[in-house]
Short mmCIF file of C-alpha atoms in Angstrom, two decimals:
data_model
loop_
_atom_site.label_atom_id
_atom_site.label_comp_id
_atom_site.label_asym_id
_atom_site.label_seq_id
_atom_site.Cartn_x
_atom_site.Cartn_y
_atom_site.Cartn_z
CA UNK A 9 1.17 -61.25 -5.28
CA UNK A 10 -0.46 -57.91 -4.61
CA UNK A 11 0.03 -56.75 -8.21
CA UNK A 12 -0.29 -59.98 -10.17
CA UNK A 13 -2.82 -58.36 -12.52
CA UNK A 14 -1.00 -55.09 -13.10
CA UNK A 15 -1.61 -53.88 -16.67
CA UNK A 16 -4.07 -56.74 -17.25
CA UNK A 17 -7.55 -56.13 -18.65
CA UNK A 18 -10.40 -58.52 -17.91
CA UNK A 19 -13.99 -59.15 -18.96
CA UNK A 20 -16.17 -61.00 -16.45
CA UNK A 21 -19.73 -62.09 -17.17
CA UNK A 22 -22.13 -62.76 -14.34
CA UNK A 23 -20.17 -60.17 -12.40
CA UNK A 24 -22.86 -58.49 -10.31
CA UNK A 25 -22.94 -61.04 -7.50
CA UNK A 26 -21.33 -64.12 -6.03
CA UNK A 27 -18.33 -65.67 -7.75
CA UNK A 28 -18.23 -63.08 -10.53
CA UNK A 29 -18.25 -60.12 -8.15
CA UNK A 30 -15.62 -61.70 -5.91
CA UNK A 31 -13.37 -62.29 -8.91
CA UNK A 32 -13.86 -58.76 -10.24
CA UNK A 33 -12.88 -57.30 -6.87
CA UNK A 34 -9.84 -59.55 -6.57
CA UNK A 35 -8.49 -58.73 -10.04
CA UNK A 36 -9.11 -55.01 -9.58
CA UNK A 37 -7.59 -55.03 -6.10
CA UNK A 38 -4.44 -56.62 -7.51
CA UNK A 39 -3.88 -54.06 -10.23
CA UNK A 40 -6.15 -55.20 -13.04
CA UNK A 41 -8.87 -53.35 -14.92
CA UNK A 42 -12.24 -55.06 -15.18
CA UNK A 43 -15.31 -54.83 -17.37
CA UNK A 44 -18.02 -56.25 -15.13
CA UNK A 45 -20.78 -57.57 -17.38
CA UNK A 46 -24.20 -58.56 -16.08
CA UNK A 47 -27.90 -58.10 -16.71
CA UNK A 48 -28.35 -56.78 -13.15
CA UNK A 49 -27.56 -53.08 -13.42
CA UNK A 50 -28.29 -52.41 -9.75
CA UNK A 51 -25.82 -55.08 -8.69
CA UNK A 52 -23.22 -53.73 -11.10
CA UNK A 53 -23.63 -50.22 -9.71
CA UNK A 54 -22.91 -51.49 -6.21
CA UNK A 55 -19.88 -53.44 -7.44
CA UNK A 56 -18.41 -50.47 -9.28
CA UNK A 57 -18.41 -48.42 -6.07
CA UNK A 58 -15.61 -50.65 -4.77
CA UNK A 59 -12.77 -48.25 -3.95
CA UNK A 60 -9.96 -50.76 -4.38
CA UNK A 61 -9.61 -50.89 -8.15
CA UNK A 62 -10.84 -50.12 -11.63
CA UNK A 63 -14.20 -51.77 -12.37
CA UNK A 64 -16.47 -50.52 -15.15
CA UNK A 65 -20.01 -51.81 -15.67
CA UNK A 66 -21.40 -53.22 -18.91
CA UNK A 67 -25.01 -54.31 -19.10
CA UNK A 68 -24.90 -57.71 -20.74
CA UNK A 69 -27.49 -60.38 -21.40
CA UNK A 70 -25.46 -63.47 -22.29
CA UNK A 71 -28.41 -64.80 -24.27
CA UNK A 72 -27.57 -62.02 -26.74
CA UNK A 73 -24.29 -62.53 -28.61
CA UNK A 74 -24.16 -58.83 -29.48
CA UNK A 75 -24.09 -57.94 -25.77
CA UNK A 76 -21.14 -60.26 -25.16
CA UNK A 77 -19.26 -58.86 -28.14
CA UNK A 78 -19.98 -55.32 -26.95
CA UNK A 79 -18.59 -56.05 -23.47
CA UNK A 80 -15.37 -57.43 -24.94
CA UNK A 81 -15.07 -54.46 -27.29
CA UNK A 82 -15.71 -52.10 -24.38
CA UNK A 83 -12.77 -53.66 -22.54
CA UNK A 84 -10.50 -53.15 -25.54
CA UNK A 85 -11.58 -49.55 -26.05
CA UNK A 86 -11.65 -48.53 -22.38
CA UNK A 87 -8.48 -50.23 -21.17
CA UNK A 88 -6.50 -50.78 -24.36
CA UNK A 89 -6.85 -54.53 -24.76
CA UNK A 90 -8.21 -57.82 -23.50
CA UNK A 91 -6.05 -60.22 -21.50
CA UNK A 92 -8.57 -62.22 -19.48
CA UNK A 93 -12.10 -63.45 -20.09
CA UNK A 94 -14.01 -65.13 -17.27
CA UNK A 95 -17.23 -66.58 -18.69
CA UNK A 96 -19.15 -67.03 -15.48
CA UNK A 97 -22.78 -66.04 -16.10
CA UNK A 98 -25.28 -68.82 -15.69
CA UNK A 99 -28.52 -70.08 -14.25
CA UNK A 100 -29.63 -73.31 -12.67
CA UNK A 101 -32.61 -74.03 -14.89
CA UNK A 102 -35.59 -76.28 -14.18
CA UNK A 103 -35.37 -79.41 -12.03
CA UNK A 104 -36.51 -81.68 -14.85
CA UNK A 105 -35.41 -85.24 -15.62
CA UNK A 106 -34.23 -86.80 -18.87
CA UNK A 107 -37.78 -87.97 -19.43
CA UNK A 108 -39.57 -84.65 -19.00
CA UNK A 109 -36.91 -82.11 -20.07
CA UNK A 110 -38.24 -79.80 -22.77
CA UNK A 111 -36.48 -78.72 -25.94
CA UNK A 112 -36.98 -75.06 -25.05
CA UNK A 113 -35.38 -75.48 -21.62
CA UNK A 114 -32.48 -77.41 -23.14
CA UNK A 115 -31.90 -74.71 -25.74
CA UNK A 116 -31.93 -72.00 -23.06
CA UNK A 117 -29.44 -73.81 -20.82
CA UNK A 118 -27.05 -74.58 -23.67
CA UNK A 119 -27.36 -71.03 -24.95
CA UNK A 120 -26.71 -69.46 -21.56
CA UNK A 121 -23.67 -71.60 -20.79
CA UNK A 122 -22.09 -73.13 -23.90
CA UNK A 123 -23.08 -70.68 -26.61
CA UNK A 124 -22.33 -67.66 -24.42
CA UNK A 125 -18.89 -69.02 -23.54
CA UNK A 126 -18.08 -69.71 -27.17
CA UNK A 127 -19.21 -66.20 -28.11
CA UNK A 128 -16.96 -64.69 -25.45
CA UNK A 129 -13.95 -66.70 -26.64
CA UNK A 130 -14.63 -65.84 -30.26
CA UNK A 131 -14.88 -62.13 -29.48
CA UNK A 132 -11.77 -62.07 -27.30
CA UNK A 133 -9.34 -64.06 -29.45
CA UNK A 134 -8.35 -61.26 -31.88
CA UNK A 135 -7.65 -58.91 -28.98
CA UNK A 136 -5.66 -61.52 -27.06
CA UNK A 137 -3.71 -62.49 -30.15
CA UNK A 138 -2.76 -58.84 -30.65
CA UNK A 139 -1.32 -58.76 -27.11
CA UNK A 140 0.64 -61.98 -27.50
CA UNK A 141 -1.70 -64.22 -25.55
CA UNK A 142 -4.35 -64.34 -22.89
CA UNK A 143 -6.37 -66.47 -20.53
CA UNK A 144 -9.97 -67.69 -20.71
CA UNK A 145 -11.66 -69.27 -17.70
CA UNK A 146 -15.07 -70.93 -17.88
CA UNK A 147 -17.23 -71.70 -14.85
CA UNK A 148 -18.38 -75.30 -14.96
CA UNK A 149 -19.59 -77.43 -12.03
CA UNK A 150 -19.12 -80.80 -10.34
CA UNK A 151 -22.48 -81.58 -11.91
CA UNK A 152 -20.78 -81.33 -15.29
CA UNK A 153 -18.34 -84.06 -14.28
CA UNK A 154 -20.60 -86.51 -12.44
CA UNK A 155 -24.32 -87.20 -12.45
CA UNK A 156 -26.57 -86.51 -9.52
CA UNK A 157 -25.35 -83.12 -8.32
CA UNK A 158 -27.77 -80.89 -10.24
CA UNK A 159 -30.77 -81.05 -12.56
CA UNK A 160 -30.09 -82.74 -15.88
CA UNK A 161 -30.12 -79.72 -18.21
CA UNK A 162 -27.79 -77.69 -16.00
CA UNK A 163 -25.46 -80.69 -15.78
CA UNK A 164 -25.46 -81.20 -19.54
CA UNK A 165 -24.68 -77.57 -20.26
CA UNK A 166 -21.90 -77.42 -17.67
CA UNK A 167 -20.34 -80.64 -18.93
CA UNK A 168 -20.20 -79.19 -22.43
CA UNK A 169 -18.00 -76.36 -21.16
CA UNK A 170 -15.29 -78.81 -20.14
CA UNK A 171 -15.17 -80.16 -23.68
CA UNK A 172 -15.14 -76.63 -25.09
CA UNK A 173 -12.18 -75.70 -22.90
CA UNK A 174 -10.18 -78.73 -24.04
CA UNK A 175 -10.88 -78.11 -27.72
CA UNK A 176 -10.21 -74.36 -27.54
CA UNK A 177 -7.04 -74.91 -25.51
CA UNK A 178 -5.53 -76.99 -28.30
CA UNK A 179 -6.71 -74.73 -31.11
CA UNK A 180 -5.49 -71.51 -29.47
CA UNK A 181 -2.28 -72.73 -27.86
CA UNK A 182 -0.02 -71.46 -30.63
CA UNK A 183 -1.34 -67.97 -29.97
CA UNK A 184 -0.43 -68.38 -26.27
CA UNK A 185 -4.11 -68.22 -25.36
CA UNK A 186 -4.91 -70.57 -22.49
CA UNK A 187 -8.40 -71.93 -21.83
CA UNK A 188 -9.36 -73.62 -18.57
CA UNK A 189 -12.39 -74.37 -16.40
CA UNK A 190 -12.96 -73.72 -12.73
CA UNK A 191 -15.27 -76.29 -11.21
CA UNK A 192 -17.10 -75.28 -8.01
CA UNK A 193 -19.08 -77.67 -5.87
CA UNK A 194 -21.83 -76.37 -3.62
CA UNK A 195 -21.41 -72.61 -3.22
CA UNK A 196 -24.30 -71.10 -1.23
CA UNK A 197 -24.94 -68.17 -3.56
CA UNK A 198 -28.07 -66.66 -5.05
CA UNK A 199 -27.95 -68.96 -8.11
CA UNK A 200 -28.62 -71.94 -5.85
CA UNK A 201 -31.47 -70.13 -4.12
CA UNK A 202 -33.01 -69.20 -7.47
CA UNK A 203 -32.95 -72.87 -8.44
CA UNK A 204 -35.23 -73.42 -5.44
CA UNK A 205 -37.73 -70.88 -6.78
CA UNK A 206 -36.80 -67.72 -4.90
CA UNK A 207 -36.84 -64.27 -6.46
CA UNK A 208 -33.61 -62.37 -7.16
CA UNK A 209 -33.90 -60.19 -4.07
CA UNK A 210 -34.89 -62.96 -1.67
CA UNK A 211 -32.24 -65.29 -3.10
CA UNK A 212 -29.44 -63.20 -1.61
CA UNK A 213 -31.01 -63.45 1.86
CA UNK A 214 -31.62 -67.16 1.44
CA UNK A 215 -28.04 -67.85 0.36
CA UNK A 216 -26.67 -66.34 3.55
CA UNK A 217 -28.63 -68.90 5.56
CA UNK A 218 -27.13 -71.90 3.79
CA UNK A 219 -23.67 -71.93 5.36
CA UNK A 220 -24.47 -74.57 7.97
CA UNK A 221 -26.25 -76.92 5.54
CA UNK A 222 -23.32 -76.49 3.13
CA UNK A 223 -20.92 -77.85 5.73
CA UNK A 224 -22.80 -81.14 5.65
CA UNK A 225 -22.58 -81.44 1.87
CA UNK A 226 -18.84 -82.14 1.54
CA UNK A 227 -15.88 -83.51 3.58
CA UNK A 228 -14.35 -80.13 4.46
CA UNK A 229 -16.58 -78.85 7.27
CA UNK A 230 -17.05 -75.28 6.15
CA UNK A 231 -19.09 -73.60 3.48
CA UNK A 232 -17.42 -72.56 0.24
CA UNK A 233 -17.22 -68.81 -0.25
CA UNK A 234 -17.18 -66.95 -3.57
CA UNK A 235 -13.66 -65.82 -2.68
CA UNK A 236 -12.51 -69.46 -2.69
CA UNK A 237 -13.52 -69.76 -6.32
CA UNK A 238 -12.17 -66.31 -7.16
CA UNK A 239 -8.71 -67.34 -5.94
CA UNK A 240 -8.79 -70.39 -8.21
CA UNK A 241 -9.82 -68.23 -11.16
CA UNK A 242 -7.02 -65.81 -10.32
CA UNK A 243 -4.47 -68.63 -10.43
CA UNK A 244 -5.69 -69.80 -13.83
CA UNK A 245 -5.86 -66.26 -15.21
CA UNK A 246 -2.53 -65.02 -13.85
CA UNK A 247 1.05 -65.70 -14.87
CA UNK A 248 1.23 -68.28 -12.07
CA UNK A 249 -0.87 -70.53 -14.31
CA UNK A 250 1.00 -69.72 -17.51
CA UNK A 251 1.71 -73.39 -18.30
CA UNK A 252 -1.80 -74.61 -17.50
CA UNK A 253 -4.31 -75.03 -20.31
CA UNK A 254 -7.19 -77.33 -21.15
CA UNK A 255 -7.65 -78.24 -17.49
CA UNK A 256 -10.56 -78.28 -15.05
CA UNK A 257 -9.64 -77.08 -11.57
CA UNK A 258 -12.11 -78.51 -9.06
CA UNK A 259 -12.71 -76.41 -5.95
CA UNK A 260 -15.41 -78.26 -4.02
CA UNK A 261 -14.20 -79.10 -0.51
CA UNK A 262 -14.08 -82.76 -1.52
CA UNK A 263 -17.73 -82.91 -2.60
CA UNK A 264 -16.95 -84.83 -5.79
CA UNK A 265 -15.15 -87.50 -3.74
CA UNK A 266 -18.41 -88.48 -2.08
CA UNK A 267 -21.31 -90.47 -3.55
CA UNK A 268 -23.68 -88.18 -5.42
CA UNK A 269 -27.38 -88.05 -4.57
CA UNK A 270 -27.93 -90.63 -7.31
CA UNK A 271 -30.59 -88.97 -9.45
CA UNK A 272 -31.67 -85.47 -10.31
CA UNK A 273 -34.78 -85.68 -8.15
CA UNK A 274 -32.50 -86.03 -5.10
CA UNK A 275 -30.22 -83.09 -5.82
CA UNK A 276 -31.42 -81.06 -2.85
CA UNK A 277 -31.55 -83.98 -0.39
CA UNK A 278 -28.39 -83.12 1.64
CA UNK A 279 -29.51 -79.52 2.03
CA UNK A 280 -33.06 -80.47 2.89
CA UNK A 281 -31.84 -82.95 5.50
CA UNK A 282 -29.52 -80.39 7.07
CA UNK A 283 -32.46 -77.99 7.30
CA UNK A 284 -34.50 -80.65 9.07
CA UNK A 285 -36.89 -81.02 6.14
CA UNK A 286 -38.06 -83.91 3.98
CA UNK A 287 -35.02 -84.98 1.90
CA UNK A 288 -37.25 -86.80 -0.57
CA UNK A 289 -39.01 -83.67 -1.77
CA UNK A 290 -38.56 -83.07 -5.49
CA UNK A 291 -38.14 -79.35 -4.91
CA UNK A 292 -38.18 -77.38 -1.66
CA UNK A 293 -41.63 -76.06 -0.88
CA UNK A 294 -43.05 -73.48 1.54
CA UNK A 295 -41.49 -75.26 4.53
CA UNK A 296 -38.04 -74.13 3.38
CA UNK A 297 -38.68 -70.40 3.29
CA UNK A 298 -40.89 -70.61 6.39
CA UNK A 299 -38.12 -72.35 8.34
CA UNK A 300 -35.63 -69.74 7.20
CA UNK A 301 -37.92 -66.82 8.01
CA UNK A 302 -38.28 -65.81 4.38
CA UNK A 303 -41.16 -65.13 2.05
CA UNK A 304 -40.34 -66.76 -1.28
CA UNK A 305 -42.26 -64.18 -3.30
CA UNK A 306 -40.72 -61.02 -1.86
#
């Protein structure tokens, strides 16, 4: 178990924080070599100081295909190959409805999630084929499986990843390249805080205050941690999951077994209620950051 990624080389996008950082640390700690790709160079620098493994930073904006291709190529040149790709970078997007969603916002969400994942797969396949196989894991969401858990554009883009994984799994199976999705529920990380309008820096502080509200959002009475998702990714990426492909592994504490909020305007209702705030608010306002002792703009 301790060396399940020995001699394995991985590329992880969205690696500077949260699920991506937890997965990078886990793979490196268990013998793997990791290219940690992210647009946040400061976060990457902190991650690469981890003493427990080999992690190398690659600045990568997943809205730029060339950046994704460069990160994959960097893995091949630095470590000698590519065995694992974890396409994890993402953003929550605006809290629009079907009626008021804009074309520009739709294009951005699909680009950031679907197009970026496809670019990562496309870049990695020749390297994986040369090594006799590989594993691709895509981060989707319960909102990509059922309506009501996130704003519409985020949900659409995450749902498209499940279809991509199934199609790619069939097309690449003969090359022993497996493609799967990991499907988190509510993980109190900075991406959730940013969806509520907080800045990058304040989002990290805000996320740490969401553990108690998270417990109320699903049947298992504890908050999900990035490490919970990292362990699921590790299973799918490792030899333990060698006969698993085209699947979506849901890791949500039972969230998807419960009735969803019902519409995208009610996405934040369980969290708002747990914070003692108006659950009918379209988006959290100043009362949220005031209650949590935070200034949204700092």
